[in-house]
Amino acid sequence: MADTKPVIFKTYQTYGGYYVYDRHTNSVLTLSREEFEELQAVERGVLSPDVSSVIARYRQEGMFVPNVVKEIRHPQTDLLDHNAKKRLQQLVLQVTQQCNLRCKYCAYSGIYEGNRMHSGNRMSFETAKLAIDFYLEHSIESPLAVIGFYGGEPLLEFDLIEMCVTYVSEKLEGKSILFNLTTNGTLLESRQVEFLVKHNFSIGISLDGSQKEHDACRKFPDGTGSFDIVMKNVQKLSQDYPEYTEKSVKFFTTVNPYMDLGCVLEYFSASEMIHNKSILFNTMVVKDLKKEVAYQESFFQIQKYEYLKALFALIGKLDKKYVNPLVSSSIEHAKRTKSALHKRTELRSVFHHGGPCLPGILRLFVRYDGVFFPCERVNENMDFYQIGSIKEGFDLDRMKQILNIGKLTEDECKTCWNLHRCSMCSNEIEFHGNNYPRKEDKLKMCREKQENTEAELFEQSVLNEFGYRTEVEV
């Protein structure tokens, strides 16, 4: 496709000013109204960029450079082979596909199109050893060994976890080991806790707030809620190992349509045992749901209110102690965005949008049967995400395909104003029953990413109008 956009930028305005986002430098300029109108004329094709005085003036400062992108290709592509041989970061073992709960929103509950469901499949110790051996052999240049245990509910296979920890501890020398697992908290009994503390596990415990909100979704197969037993175990853990709990235990709350978000936030703020800083909020995944779910209107009102408080904190109008953990990740993202827009990082001729991590390198997820996946979040039933196995090793071609998901829309990416700011993992794309992502499916997500970036740029400019500055600007 011919390059029909020699100079690529995006104009926008707030109630307080006129702005342009320059793709080449990934930065924002504040404009006069006259400059803004001239650049809008260029955007509409009414005025040639070659005769624009605004473009000519700012080009002397390195902006509005003609499009330099010739190829969409991830910068880590050529290093993938070496990293796969020597620099694996973390191993995640799926010790079981079974769970002792039947949570309403679980990825394996049957509510998602094409995803697996709970089953009796479990990893053998022989498979676990082979996976650990593979990981250790392929991480010799990594300074640290990190091994996680995943399910289902991993503590259903506690004996296997014990054997794995003993095996890797005896086999690995001269390198520190970190262990982690995420649990529903119902099986954290004395024997399990003592072992996890002894080996300094990082633990994530699922807890959705008060008893009413938690038990609305997190139930045993007979319909009984799990809150009481989880809290009993958490209380004992906190009493027996207070320092460990403070340092190594986090709580994961899944925000979902079946809860009253206001009650959840109120519960955590009033809890003496669970500190706000140890709570991490996730939102229920809506991609590939068989049926749409609707959040209560109060959910959006509360979310917007908490986010507004956080924005006030950013501009110094509210003490940071009033910022709720619900919006902490959004605020950190706003800070990173501000910093990135200030740096003016120039676009390269070979470029790829953000989003894809190094598949299998940062997190090698090994299914119960020894098949490799990029991480534990992808759909195990999709051929696209199978990147090898214990027996056959890595499928580097498939790993490069996942890493370079931008190739699906290469022509569009080359001339997209959002290329520098876009962040899209292949797992965000809806496959619509196919085993491989299609161009049209990715383009749909591209439009959403553009809308997100427009909102981010608008927000950053408004914050700037109210005096928000990054540390490097002070």
Short mmCIF file of C-alpha atoms in Angstrom, two decimals:
data_model
loop_
_atom_site.label_atom_id
_atom_site.label_comp_id
_atom_site.label_asym_id
_atom_site.label_seq_id
_atom_site.Cartn_x
_atom_site.Cartn_y
_atom_site.Cartn_z
CA MET A 1 0.00 0.00 0.00
CA ALA A 2 1.33 3.42 -0.91
CA ASP A 3 2.08 5.82 1.90
CA THR A 4 -0.85 8.27 1.71
CA LYS A 5 0.02 9.99 4.98
CA PRO A 6 3.51 11.51 4.71
CA VAL A 7 3.09 13.50 7.95
CA ILE A 8 1.04 11.89 10.69
CA PHE A 9 -0.49 13.67 13.66
CA LYS A 10 -3.76 14.03 15.57
CA THR A 11 -5.38 17.34 16.53
CA TYR A 12 -7.75 17.69 19.45
CA GLN A 13 -9.10 20.35 21.75
CA THR A 14 -10.26 20.67 25.35
CA TYR A 15 -12.45 23.35 26.86
CA GLY A 16 -9.26 25.18 27.75
CA GLY A 17 -6.93 24.81 24.79
CA TYR A 18 -5.90 23.49 21.38
CA TYR A 19 -3.43 20.65 20.92
CA VAL A 20 -1.75 18.32 18.47
CA TYR A 21 -0.23 14.91 19.08
CA ASP A 22 2.83 14.33 16.88
CA ARG A 23 3.28 10.64 16.13
CA HIS A 24 6.94 10.84 15.17
CA THR A 25 8.08 12.23 18.53
CA ASN A 26 5.24 10.80 20.65
CA SER A 27 4.64 14.25 22.12
CA VAL A 28 1.96 16.92 22.46
CA LEU A 29 2.13 20.56 21.42
CA THR A 30 -0.08 23.34 22.75
CA LEU A 31 -1.33 25.42 19.81
CA SER A 32 -2.91 28.75 19.15
CA ARG A 33 -6.35 28.64 17.58
CA GLU A 34 -4.90 29.70 14.22
CA GLU A 35 -2.28 26.96 14.30
CA PHE A 36 -4.92 24.43 15.30
CA GLU A 37 -7.20 25.34 12.41
CA GLU A 38 -4.33 25.16 9.93
CA LEU A 39 -3.33 21.67 11.09
CA GLN A 40 -6.95 20.57 10.93
CA ALA A 41 -6.99 21.65 7.31
CA VAL A 42 -3.93 19.45 6.71
CA GLU A 43 -5.67 16.54 8.42
CA ARG A 44 -8.72 16.93 6.18
CA GLY A 45 -6.54 16.99 3.06
CA VAL A 46 -7.56 20.57 2.24
CA LEU A 47 -4.03 21.90 2.77
CA SER A 48 -0.80 20.16 1.76
CA PRO A 49 1.68 19.63 4.62
CA ASP A 50 4.38 20.95 2.27
CA VAL A 51 2.88 24.45 2.33
CA SER A 52 1.85 24.52 6.00
CA SER A 53 3.75 27.22 7.87
CA VAL A 54 2.94 25.51 11.19
CA ILE A 55 4.50 22.23 10.09
CA ALA A 56 7.52 24.04 8.64
CA ARG A 57 8.08 25.95 11.89
CA TYR A 58 7.85 22.98 14.24
CA ARG A 59 9.77 20.69 11.90
CA GLN A 60 12.84 22.72 12.83
CA GLU A 61 12.34 21.34 16.36
CA GLY A 62 12.24 17.75 15.10
CA MET A 63 8.47 17.39 14.90
CA PHE A 64 6.15 16.65 11.96
CA VAL A 65 8.84 14.56 10.30
CA PRO A 66 7.61 12.68 7.21
CA ASN A 67 6.61 9.10 7.95
CA VAL A 68 9.70 6.95 8.52
CA VAL A 69 8.02 3.59 9.22
CA LYS A 70 8.91 1.03 6.56
CA GLU A 71 8.19 -2.21 8.39
CA ILE A 72 6.09 -3.43 11.32
CA ARG A 73 8.36 -5.78 13.23
CA HIS A 74 8.95 -6.23 16.96
CA PRO A 75 12.44 -5.08 18.04
CA GLN A 76 12.93 -8.26 20.11
CA THR A 77 12.31 -10.61 17.16
CA ASP A 78 15.98 -11.28 16.41
CA LEU A 79 16.78 -11.81 20.11
CA LEU A 80 13.95 -14.27 20.67
CA ASP A 81 16.03 -17.35 19.88
CA HIS A 82 18.77 -16.39 22.35
CA ASN A 83 16.31 -15.40 25.06
CA ALA A 84 14.41 -18.67 24.62
CA LYS A 85 17.62 -20.64 25.05
CA LYS A 86 19.12 -18.80 28.01
CA ARG A 87 16.92 -16.09 29.52
CA LEU A 88 13.56 -17.50 30.59
CA GLN A 89 12.24 -15.36 33.45
CA GLN A 90 9.45 -17.31 35.12
CA LEU A 91 7.98 -20.81 35.00
CA VAL A 92 4.28 -21.31 35.76
CA LEU A 93 3.15 -24.91 36.31
CA GLN A 94 -0.48 -25.84 35.87
CA VAL A 95 -0.55 -28.48 38.57
CA THR A 96 -4.28 -29.15 38.12
CA GLN A 97 -7.29 -28.11 36.06
CA GLN A 98 -9.60 -28.87 38.97
CA CYS A 99 -10.98 -26.47 41.57
CA ASN A 100 -12.94 -26.97 44.78
CA LEU A 101 -15.01 -23.83 44.09
CA ARG A 102 -17.38 -22.98 41.28
CA CYS A 103 -17.09 -19.23 40.99
CA LYS A 104 -19.71 -17.55 38.83
CA TYR A 105 -17.27 -15.45 36.79
CA CYS A 106 -14.39 -17.93 36.55
CA ALA A 107 -12.65 -18.25 33.19
CA TYR A 108 -13.20 -22.01 33.43
CA SER A 109 -16.86 -21.91 34.51
CA GLY A 110 -18.28 -22.46 31.04
CA ILE A 111 -19.47 -18.87 30.48
CA TYR A 112 -16.72 -18.12 27.92
CA GLU A 113 -16.86 -19.20 24.29
CA GLY A 114 -14.29 -21.86 23.40
CA ASN A 115 -12.46 -21.89 26.73
CA ARG A 116 -11.73 -25.04 28.72
CA MET A 117 -13.72 -25.97 31.81
CA HIS A 118 -12.73 -27.52 35.14
CA SER A 119 -11.53 -31.08 34.78
CA GLY A 120 -9.72 -33.81 36.65
CA ASN A 121 -6.54 -33.35 34.63
CA ARG A 122 -3.51 -32.99 36.88
CA MET A 123 0.23 -32.72 36.33
CA SER A 124 2.39 -35.71 37.20
CA PHE A 125 5.64 -35.26 39.09
CA GLU A 126 7.53 -36.60 36.09
CA THR A 127 6.05 -33.88 33.87
CA ALA A 128 6.75 -31.25 36.53
CA LYS A 129 10.39 -32.34 36.80
CA LEU A 130 10.84 -32.21 33.03
CA ALA A 131 9.30 -28.72 32.97
CA ILE A 132 11.57 -27.55 35.80
CA ASP A 133 14.62 -29.05 34.08
CA PHE A 134 13.70 -27.33 30.83
CA TYR A 135 13.24 -24.01 32.62
CA LEU A 136 16.54 -24.22 34.51
CA GLU A 137 18.45 -25.21 31.37
CA HIS A 138 16.94 -22.28 29.47
CA SER A 139 17.40 -19.60 32.13
CA ILE A 140 21.14 -19.78 32.81
CA GLU A 141 21.58 -16.05 32.09
CA SER A 142 18.65 -15.00 34.29
CA PRO A 143 19.81 -13.76 37.71
CA LEU A 144 16.81 -15.18 39.52
CA ALA A 145 14.63 -18.29 39.30
CA VAL A 146 10.88 -17.68 39.66
CA ILE A 147 8.42 -20.56 39.77
CA GLY A 148 4.65 -20.24 40.14
CA PHE A 149 1.92 -22.81 40.69
CA TYR A 150 -1.41 -22.46 38.95
CA GLY A 151 -4.75 -24.25 38.67
CA GLY A 152 -7.64 -24.62 39.05
CA GLU A 153 -6.87 -24.41 42.70
CA PRO A 154 -3.17 -25.26 43.03
CA LEU A 155 -3.37 -26.28 46.70
CA LEU A 156 -5.46 -29.29 45.66
CA GLU A 157 -2.09 -30.65 44.52
CA PHE A 158 -0.13 -29.57 47.58
CA ASP A 159 1.89 -32.80 47.70
CA LEU A 160 3.06 -32.14 44.14
CA ILE A 161 3.97 -28.55 45.03
CA GLU A 162 6.03 -29.81 47.96
CA MET A 163 7.90 -32.25 45.72
CA CYS A 164 8.55 -29.57 43.09
CA VAL A 165 9.93 -27.10 45.63
CA THR A 166 12.19 -29.77 47.12
CA TYR A 167 13.35 -30.85 43.67
CA VAL A 168 14.26 -27.39 42.39
CA SER A 169 15.83 -26.36 45.70
CA GLU A 170 18.16 -29.36 45.61
CA LYS A 171 18.98 -28.98 41.93
CA LEU A 172 19.60 -25.24 41.71
CA GLU A 173 22.80 -23.79 43.12
CA GLY A 174 24.15 -20.26 43.19
CA LYS A 175 20.87 -18.58 42.31
CA SER A 176 17.99 -17.31 44.43
CA ILE A 177 14.54 -18.85 43.96
CA LEU A 178 11.18 -17.15 44.34
CA PHE A 179 7.96 -19.15 44.56
CA ASN A 180 4.42 -17.87 44.12
CA LEU A 181 0.85 -19.08 43.83
CA THR A 182 -2.66 -17.71 43.65
CA THR A 183 -5.26 -19.47 45.77
CA ASN A 184 -8.93 -19.17 46.66
CA GLY A 185 -7.85 -19.36 50.30
CA THR A 186 -10.05 -22.27 51.35
CA LEU A 187 -7.18 -24.75 51.70
CA LEU A 188 -4.73 -22.59 53.64
CA GLU A 189 -4.51 -24.93 56.60
CA SER A 190 -1.63 -25.25 59.09
CA ARG A 191 0.48 -27.70 57.08
CA GLN A 192 0.17 -25.70 53.85
CA VAL A 193 0.80 -22.36 55.53
CA GLU A 194 3.85 -23.58 57.41
CA PHE A 195 5.41 -24.83 54.17
CA LEU A 196 4.58 -21.69 52.19
CA VAL A 197 6.04 -19.46 54.90
CA LYS A 198 9.14 -21.61 55.24
CA HIS A 199 9.87 -21.26 51.51
CA ASN A 200 8.87 -17.59 51.43
CA PHE A 201 6.08 -17.97 48.86
CA SER A 202 4.37 -14.87 47.53
CA ILE A 203 0.67 -15.59 47.90
CA GLY A 204 -2.32 -14.05 46.17
CA ILE A 205 -5.65 -14.76 47.86
CA SER A 206 -8.93 -14.15 46.07
CA LEU A 207 -11.30 -12.08 48.20
CA ASP A 208 -14.22 -10.08 46.82
CA GLY A 209 -15.05 -7.92 49.82
CA SER A 210 -17.74 -8.49 52.42
CA GLN A 211 -19.46 -11.82 52.95
CA LYS A 212 -22.46 -10.84 50.85
CA GLU A 213 -20.39 -9.63 47.91
CA HIS A 214 -17.82 -12.44 48.10
CA ASP A 215 -20.36 -15.25 48.44
CA ALA A 216 -22.45 -13.91 45.56
CA CYS A 217 -19.95 -15.54 43.18
CA ARG A 218 -17.33 -17.50 45.08
CA LYS A 219 -19.19 -20.65 46.07
CA PHE A 220 -18.54 -24.33 46.65
CA PRO A 221 -20.20 -26.78 44.21
CA ASP A 222 -23.14 -27.22 46.64
CA GLY A 223 -23.82 -23.47 46.56
CA THR A 224 -22.31 -22.68 49.96
CA GLY A 225 -20.33 -19.45 50.12
CA SER A 226 -16.59 -19.58 50.79
CA PHE A 227 -16.18 -16.32 52.73
CA ASP A 228 -16.23 -17.75 56.26
CA ILE A 229 -13.55 -20.36 55.68
CA VAL A 230 -11.34 -17.94 53.72
CA MET A 231 -11.50 -15.33 56.46
CA LYS A 232 -10.86 -17.91 59.15
CA ASN A 233 -7.70 -18.99 57.31
CA VAL A 234 -6.61 -15.42 56.65
CA GLN A 235 -7.10 -14.46 60.27
CA LYS A 236 -5.01 -17.39 61.49
CA LEU A 237 -2.31 -16.63 58.92
CA SER A 238 -2.17 -13.01 60.07
CA GLN A 239 -2.00 -13.97 63.73
CA ASP A 240 0.63 -16.69 63.35
CA TYR A 241 2.82 -14.92 60.77
CA PRO A 242 2.11 -11.16 60.92
CA GLU A 243 5.35 -10.00 59.27
CA TYR A 244 5.10 -12.58 56.51
CA THR A 245 1.47 -11.64 55.85
CA GLU A 246 2.36 -7.96 55.67
CA LYS A 247 5.21 -8.57 53.22
CA SER A 248 4.18 -11.55 51.09
CA VAL A 249 0.37 -11.77 50.97
CA LYS A 250 -1.81 -9.85 48.52
CA PHE A 251 -5.56 -9.98 48.02
CA PHE A 252 -7.08 -10.12 44.54
CA THR A 253 -10.56 -8.70 44.10
CA THR A 254 -12.41 -9.34 40.85
CA VAL A 255 -14.80 -6.48 40.15
CA ASN A 256 -17.88 -8.07 38.62
CA PRO A 257 -21.52 -7.26 37.79
CA TYR A 258 -22.87 -9.37 40.65
CA MET A 259 -21.37 -7.23 43.44
CA ASP A 260 -22.21 -3.87 44.96
CA LEU A 261 -18.92 -2.06 44.40
CA GLY A 262 -19.70 0.53 47.05
CA CYS A 263 -20.11 -2.18 49.69
CA VAL A 264 -16.83 -3.79 48.63
CA LEU A 265 -14.86 -0.55 48.97
CA GLU A 266 -16.52 0.23 52.29
CA TYR A 267 -15.64 -3.23 53.61
CA PHE A 268 -11.97 -2.94 52.72
CA SER A 269 -11.64 0.59 54.08
CA ALA A 270 -13.10 -0.54 57.43
CA SER A 271 -11.13 -3.79 57.69
CA GLU A 272 -8.32 -3.72 60.25
CA MET A 273 -6.93 -7.05 59.05
CA ILE A 274 -6.71 -6.25 55.34
CA HIS A 275 -4.82 -3.10 54.50
CA ASN A 276 -5.71 -1.12 51.40
CA LYS A 277 -2.18 -1.40 50.08
CA SER A 278 -2.43 -5.20 49.87
CA ILE A 279 -5.53 -5.20 47.64
CA LEU A 280 -5.25 -5.54 43.87
CA PHE A 281 -8.39 -5.02 41.81
CA ASN A 282 -9.05 -6.87 38.55
CA THR A 283 -12.13 -6.54 36.37
CA MET A 284 -14.09 -9.50 35.08
CA VAL A 285 -13.08 -10.29 31.51
CA VAL A 286 -15.90 -9.62 29.06
CA LYS A 287 -14.15 -10.84 25.89
CA ASP A 288 -15.67 -14.06 24.48
CA LEU A 289 -18.56 -14.17 26.97
CA LYS A 290 -21.39 -16.36 25.69
CA LYS A 291 -23.90 -13.88 27.10
CA GLU A 292 -23.48 -10.19 27.81
CA VAL A 293 -23.40 -9.08 31.42
CA ALA A 294 -24.60 -5.71 32.65
CA TYR A 295 -23.02 -3.77 35.50
CA GLN A 296 -25.23 -1.79 37.87
CA GLU A 297 -25.35 1.93 37.13
CA SER A 298 -23.92 2.59 40.59
CA PHE A 299 -20.76 0.73 39.55
CA PHE A 300 -19.89 3.33 36.92
CA GLN A 301 -20.82 6.20 39.23
CA ILE A 302 -18.53 4.90 41.99
CA GLN A 303 -15.71 4.16 39.56
CA LYS A 304 -15.89 7.66 38.06
CA TYR A 305 -16.07 9.26 41.50
CA GLU A 306 -12.99 7.40 42.76
CA TYR A 307 -11.09 8.21 39.58
CA LEU A 308 -12.04 11.87 39.87
CA LYS A 309 -10.65 11.91 43.41
CA ALA A 310 -7.41 10.46 42.10
CA LEU A 311 -7.16 13.15 39.42
CA PHE A 312 -7.62 15.79 42.10
CA ALA A 313 -4.76 14.17 43.99
CA LEU A 314 -2.54 14.38 40.89
CA ILE A 315 -3.02 18.14 40.65
CA GLY A 316 -2.48 18.62 44.37
CA LYS A 317 -6.07 19.37 45.32
CA LEU A 318 -6.60 16.25 47.45
CA ASP A 319 -4.38 14.28 49.82
CA LYS A 320 -3.13 11.04 48.24
CA LYS A 321 -4.35 9.06 51.25
CA TYR A 322 -7.88 9.43 49.90
CA VAL A 323 -7.04 7.68 46.63
CA ASN A 324 -8.72 4.28 46.56
CA PRO A 325 -6.73 1.18 45.45
CA LEU A 326 -9.52 0.59 42.93
CA VAL A 327 -8.02 3.27 40.70
CA SER A 328 -4.35 2.99 41.67
CA SER A 329 -3.35 1.23 38.45
CA SER A 330 -5.12 3.86 36.36
CA ILE A 331 -3.28 6.64 38.14
CA GLU A 332 0.09 4.95 37.67
CA HIS A 333 -0.76 4.62 34.00
CA ALA A 334 -1.55 8.35 33.86
CA LYS A 335 1.84 9.12 35.41
CA ARG A 336 3.64 6.89 32.88
CA THR A 337 1.73 8.52 30.03
CA LYS A 338 2.72 11.99 31.20
CA SER A 339 6.36 10.97 31.47
CA ALA A 340 6.37 9.31 28.02
CA LEU A 341 4.81 12.33 26.32
CA HIS A 342 7.45 14.56 27.89
CA LYS A 343 10.43 12.53 26.61
CA ARG A 344 9.88 12.98 22.87
CA THR A 345 10.98 9.53 21.71
CA GLU A 346 11.42 9.44 17.95
CA LEU A 347 9.80 6.75 15.83
CA ARG A 348 12.06 4.20 14.12
CA SER A 349 11.83 2.87 10.57
CA VAL A 350 11.21 -0.64 11.91
CA PHE A 351 8.60 -0.46 14.64
CA HIS A 352 5.86 -2.43 16.38
CA HIS A 353 3.08 -1.23 18.63
CA GLY A 354 3.31 -2.03 22.33
CA GLY A 355 1.48 -4.84 24.08
CA PRO A 356 3.09 -8.14 23.09
CA CYS A 357 5.45 -9.46 25.76
CA LEU A 358 8.11 -12.01 24.89
CA PRO A 359 5.88 -15.12 24.62
CA GLY A 360 7.12 -17.92 26.85
CA ILE A 361 10.15 -15.87 27.91
CA LEU A 362 8.69 -13.61 30.58
CA ARG A 363 6.24 -16.30 31.71
CA LEU A 364 6.46 -19.86 30.41
CA PHE A 365 3.13 -21.50 31.22
CA VAL A 366 3.28 -25.30 31.13
CA ARG A 367 -0.05 -27.10 30.96
CA TYR A 368 -0.61 -30.28 32.98
CA ASP A 369 0.42 -32.39 29.94
CA GLY A 370 3.65 -30.50 29.20
CA VAL A 371 2.39 -28.23 26.40
CA PHE A 372 3.83 -24.68 26.39
CA PHE A 373 1.83 -21.44 26.30
CA PRO A 374 2.90 -17.75 26.39
CA CYS A 375 1.29 -17.25 29.80
CA GLU A 376 -1.60 -18.51 31.92
CA ARG A 377 -4.09 -15.94 30.61
CA VAL A 378 -4.47 -17.26 27.07
CA ASN A 379 -7.06 -19.78 25.91
CA GLU A 380 -5.48 -23.23 26.14
CA ASN A 381 -7.84 -24.57 23.49
CA MET A 382 -6.43 -22.25 20.80
CA ASP A 383 -3.81 -23.78 18.53
CA PHE A 384 -2.43 -20.29 17.97
CA TYR A 385 -1.15 -20.10 21.54
CA GLN A 386 0.62 -23.46 21.68
CA ILE A 387 4.30 -22.50 21.50
CA GLY A 388 5.91 -25.91 21.99
CA SER A 389 6.15 -28.67 24.55
CA ILE A 390 8.53 -30.43 26.92
CA LYS A 391 9.20 -33.11 24.30
CA GLU A 392 9.62 -30.87 21.25
CA GLY A 393 10.97 -27.67 22.81
CA PHE A 394 9.97 -24.20 21.65
CA ASP A 395 8.15 -23.47 18.41
CA LEU A 396 10.06 -20.28 17.59
CA ASP A 397 8.04 -19.56 14.46
CA ARG A 398 4.83 -19.49 16.45
CA MET A 399 6.44 -17.38 19.18
CA LYS A 400 7.55 -14.84 16.56
CA GLN A 401 4.06 -14.84 15.08
CA ILE A 402 2.52 -13.99 18.46
CA LEU A 403 5.21 -11.39 19.16
CA ASN A 404 4.59 -9.75 15.80
CA ILE A 405 0.81 -9.62 15.98
CA GLY A 406 1.05 -6.19 14.34
CA LYS A 407 1.86 -7.94 11.05
CA LEU A 408 -1.86 -8.68 10.73
CA THR A 409 -2.50 -5.00 10.11
CA GLU A 410 0.90 -3.90 8.82
CA ASP A 411 -0.32 -1.46 6.17
CA GLU A 412 -2.76 0.17 8.58
CA CYS A 413 -0.18 0.35 11.39
CA LYS A 414 2.37 2.08 9.17
CA THR A 415 0.09 5.09 8.75
CA CYS A 416 -1.88 4.99 12.01
CA TRP A 417 -1.53 8.10 14.16
CA ASN A 418 -1.74 5.90 17.28
CA LEU A 419 1.16 3.55 16.43
CA HIS A 420 3.51 5.01 19.04
CA ARG A 421 0.89 4.95 21.83
CA CYS A 422 -0.93 1.73 20.93
CA SER A 423 -0.63 -1.24 23.29
CA MET A 424 -2.33 -4.44 22.19
CA CYS A 425 -1.72 -8.06 23.16
CA SER A 426 -3.10 -10.75 20.87
CA ASN A 427 -5.11 -12.02 23.83
CA GLU A 428 -7.24 -8.87 23.66
CA ILE A 429 -8.47 -9.78 20.19
CA GLU A 430 -11.70 -11.75 19.86
CA PHE A 431 -11.15 -14.85 17.72
CA HIS A 432 -14.87 -15.45 17.10
CA GLY A 433 -14.52 -19.22 17.20
CA ASN A 434 -11.42 -19.33 15.01
CA ASN A 435 -8.11 -20.88 16.04
CA TYR A 436 -6.18 -17.90 14.70
CA PRO A 437 -6.79 -14.13 14.87
CA ARG A 438 -7.97 -12.38 11.72
CA LYS A 439 -7.15 -8.95 10.36
CA GLU A 440 -10.72 -7.70 10.68
CA ASP A 441 -10.85 -8.76 14.33
CA LYS A 442 -7.66 -6.87 15.12
CA LEU A 443 -8.86 -3.78 13.26
CA LYS A 444 -11.91 -3.69 15.50
CA MET A 445 -9.61 -3.60 18.53
CA CYS A 446 -7.47 -0.96 16.79
CA ARG A 447 -10.43 1.42 16.75
CA GLU A 448 -10.94 0.89 20.49
CA LYS A 449 -7.26 1.60 21.15
CA GLN A 450 -7.47 4.85 19.17
CA GLU A 451 -10.47 5.95 21.23
CA ASN A 452 -8.60 5.10 24.44
CA THR A 453 -5.59 7.15 23.38
CA GLU A 454 -7.76 10.12 22.44
CA ALA A 455 -9.26 10.01 25.94
CA GLU A 456 -5.77 9.76 27.49
CA LEU A 457 -4.46 12.74 25.52
CA PHE A 458 -7.50 14.81 26.44
CA GLU A 459 -7.07 13.91 30.11
CA GLN A 460 -3.35 14.70 30.12
CA SER A 461 -3.94 18.10 28.56
CA VAL A 462 -6.68 19.00 31.03
CA LEU A 463 -4.45 17.92 33.93
CA ASN A 464 -1.70 20.09 32.50
CA GLU A 465 -4.08 23.05 32.34
CA PHE A 466 -4.70 22.59 36.06
CA GLY A 467 -1.01 22.51 36.93
CA TYR A 468 -0.09 18.81 36.89
CA ARG A 469 3.63 18.30 36.24
CA THR A 470 5.88 15.25 36.25
CA GLU A 471 8.98 15.22 38.41
CA VAL A 472 11.22 15.87 35.41
CA GLU A 473 9.31 19.06 34.62
CA VAL A 474 9.58 20.57 38.10
#
